[in-house]
CSV table of C-alpha atoms in Angstrom, one decimal:
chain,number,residue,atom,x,y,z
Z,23,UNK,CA,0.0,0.0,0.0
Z,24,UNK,CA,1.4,3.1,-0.8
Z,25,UNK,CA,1.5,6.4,1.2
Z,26,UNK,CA,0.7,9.6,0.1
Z,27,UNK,CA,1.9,12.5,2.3
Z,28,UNK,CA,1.6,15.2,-1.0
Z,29,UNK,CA,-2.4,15.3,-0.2
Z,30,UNK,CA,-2.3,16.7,3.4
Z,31,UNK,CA,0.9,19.1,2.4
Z,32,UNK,CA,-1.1,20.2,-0.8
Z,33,UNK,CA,-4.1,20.9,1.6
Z,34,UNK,CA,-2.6,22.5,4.1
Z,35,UNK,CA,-0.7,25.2,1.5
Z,36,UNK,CA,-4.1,25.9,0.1
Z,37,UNK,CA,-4.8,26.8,3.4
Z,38,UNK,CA,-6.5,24.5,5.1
Z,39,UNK,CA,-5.7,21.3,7.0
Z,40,UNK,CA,-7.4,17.5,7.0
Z,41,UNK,CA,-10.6,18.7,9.3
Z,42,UNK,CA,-11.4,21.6,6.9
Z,43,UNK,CA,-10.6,24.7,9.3
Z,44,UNK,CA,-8.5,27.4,7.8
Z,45,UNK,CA,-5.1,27.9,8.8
Z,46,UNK,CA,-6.3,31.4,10.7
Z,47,UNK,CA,-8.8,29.9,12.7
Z,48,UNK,CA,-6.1,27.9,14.1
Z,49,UNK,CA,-4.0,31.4,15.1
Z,50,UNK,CA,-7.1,32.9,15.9
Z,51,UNK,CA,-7.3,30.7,18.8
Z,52,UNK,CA,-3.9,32.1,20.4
Z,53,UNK,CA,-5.2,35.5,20.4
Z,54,UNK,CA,-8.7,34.1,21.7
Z,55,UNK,CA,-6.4,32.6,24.7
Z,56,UNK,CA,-4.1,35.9,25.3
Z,57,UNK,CA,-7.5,38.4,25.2
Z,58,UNK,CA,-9.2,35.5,28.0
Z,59,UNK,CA,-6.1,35.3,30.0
Z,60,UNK,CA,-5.7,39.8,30.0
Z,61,UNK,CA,-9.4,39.9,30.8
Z,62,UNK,CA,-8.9,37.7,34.0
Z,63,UNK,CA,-6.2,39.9,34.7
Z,64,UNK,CA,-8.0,42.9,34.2
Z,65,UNK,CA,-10.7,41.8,36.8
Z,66,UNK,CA,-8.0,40.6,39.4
Z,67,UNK,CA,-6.6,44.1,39.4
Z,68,UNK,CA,-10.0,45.8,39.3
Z,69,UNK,CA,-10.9,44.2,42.7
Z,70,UNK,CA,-9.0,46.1,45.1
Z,71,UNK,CA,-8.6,43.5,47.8
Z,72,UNK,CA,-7.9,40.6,45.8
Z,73,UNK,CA,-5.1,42.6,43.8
Z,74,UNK,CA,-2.3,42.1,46.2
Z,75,UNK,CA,-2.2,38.3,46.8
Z,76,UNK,CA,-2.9,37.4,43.2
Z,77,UNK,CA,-1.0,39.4,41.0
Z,78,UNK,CA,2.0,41.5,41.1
Z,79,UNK,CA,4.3,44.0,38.9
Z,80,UNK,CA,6.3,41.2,38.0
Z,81,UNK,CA,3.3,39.2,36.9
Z,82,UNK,CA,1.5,41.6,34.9
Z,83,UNK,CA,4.9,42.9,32.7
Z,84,UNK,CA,5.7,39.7,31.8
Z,85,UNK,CA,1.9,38.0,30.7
Z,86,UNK,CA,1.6,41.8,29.0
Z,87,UNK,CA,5.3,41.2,27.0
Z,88,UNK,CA,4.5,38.0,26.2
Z,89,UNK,CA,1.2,38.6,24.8
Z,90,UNK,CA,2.0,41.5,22.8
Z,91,UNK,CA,4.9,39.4,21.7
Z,92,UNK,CA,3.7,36.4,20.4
Z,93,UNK,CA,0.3,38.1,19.1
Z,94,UNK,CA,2.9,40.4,16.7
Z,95,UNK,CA,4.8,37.2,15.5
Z,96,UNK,CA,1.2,35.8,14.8
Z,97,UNK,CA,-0.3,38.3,12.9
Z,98,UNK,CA,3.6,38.6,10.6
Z,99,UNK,CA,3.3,34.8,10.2
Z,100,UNK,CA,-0.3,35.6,9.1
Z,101,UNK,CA,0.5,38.3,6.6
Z,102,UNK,CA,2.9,35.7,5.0
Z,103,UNK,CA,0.2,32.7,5.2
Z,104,UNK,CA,-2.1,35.5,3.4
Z,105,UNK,CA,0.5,36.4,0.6
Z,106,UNK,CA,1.7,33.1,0.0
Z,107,UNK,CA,-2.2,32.5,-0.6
Z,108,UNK,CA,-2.8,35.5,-2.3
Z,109,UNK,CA,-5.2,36.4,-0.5
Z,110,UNK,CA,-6.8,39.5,1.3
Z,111,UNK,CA,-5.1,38.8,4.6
Z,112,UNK,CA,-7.4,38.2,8.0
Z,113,UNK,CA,-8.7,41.4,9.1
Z,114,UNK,CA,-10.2,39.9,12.4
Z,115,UNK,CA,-6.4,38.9,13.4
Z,116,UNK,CA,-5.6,42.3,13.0
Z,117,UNK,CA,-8.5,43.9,15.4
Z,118,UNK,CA,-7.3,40.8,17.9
Z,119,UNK,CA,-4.0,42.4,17.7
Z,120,UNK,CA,-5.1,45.8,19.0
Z,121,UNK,CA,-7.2,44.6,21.2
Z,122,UNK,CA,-4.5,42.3,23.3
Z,123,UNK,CA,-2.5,45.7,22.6
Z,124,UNK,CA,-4.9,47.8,24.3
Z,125,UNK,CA,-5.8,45.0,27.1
Z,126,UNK,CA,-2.0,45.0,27.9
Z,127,UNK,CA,-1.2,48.8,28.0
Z,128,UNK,CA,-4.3,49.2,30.4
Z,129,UNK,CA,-3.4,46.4,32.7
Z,130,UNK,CA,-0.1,47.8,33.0
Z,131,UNK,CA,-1.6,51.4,33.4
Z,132,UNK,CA,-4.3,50.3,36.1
Z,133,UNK,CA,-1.4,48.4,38.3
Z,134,UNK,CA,0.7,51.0,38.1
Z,135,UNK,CA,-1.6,53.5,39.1
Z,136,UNK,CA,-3.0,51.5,41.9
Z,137,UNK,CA,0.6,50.7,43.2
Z,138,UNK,CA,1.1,54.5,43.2
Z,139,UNK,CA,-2.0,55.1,45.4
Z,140,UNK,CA,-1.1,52.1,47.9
Z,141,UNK,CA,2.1,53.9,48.3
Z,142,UNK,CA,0.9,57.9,48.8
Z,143,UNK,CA,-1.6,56.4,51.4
């Protein structure tokens, strides 16, 4: 019996794999999982009592870094998906983008602030 690898390599450069999802649905569920993980940190930091056992400055630089990171090396690896496909590109990836953006900049903005307070109290 002979195996044929070609089929699932031609699928998957036409962009899309075996199960039929495109190739950004798969991505889109990395920026799904930072925007989840920046809203629970946004809540943790809105609750004033909460705030100080849970997260700290430490915490809340890093997850922001790392998010902003790997959500700009996902939306560069989709722009070359999208030109290698010749296609339009994925707009929603982009919006996800900003949005983890402005999740991170606020979280950094709200512990900073509230650090500030703790301290002139």
């Amino acid at each position: 019996m002979k195996k044929d690898n070609g089929f699932f390599c031609k699928r998957i450069i036409r962009g899309m794999t075996v199960e039929g999802l495109e190739i950004y649905d798969f991505l889109r569920l990395v920026f799904i999982t930072f925007i989840i993980s920046l809203i629970v940190i946004t809540i943790i930091l809105l609750v004033p009592k909460k705030r100080s056992n849970l997260v700290n400055g430490f915490t809340v630089s890093i997850t922001s870094i790392i998010s902003i990171i790997v959500s700009g090396i996902n939306l560069i690896i989709i722009g070359y998906i999208a030109d290698d496909l010749n296609s339009g590109g994925d707009v929603i990836s982009s919006y996800l983008f900003l949005i983890i953006l402005g999740l991170s900049i606020f979280n950094l903005f709200i512990h900073f602030k509230n650090k500030n307070s703790i301290i002139s109290e």
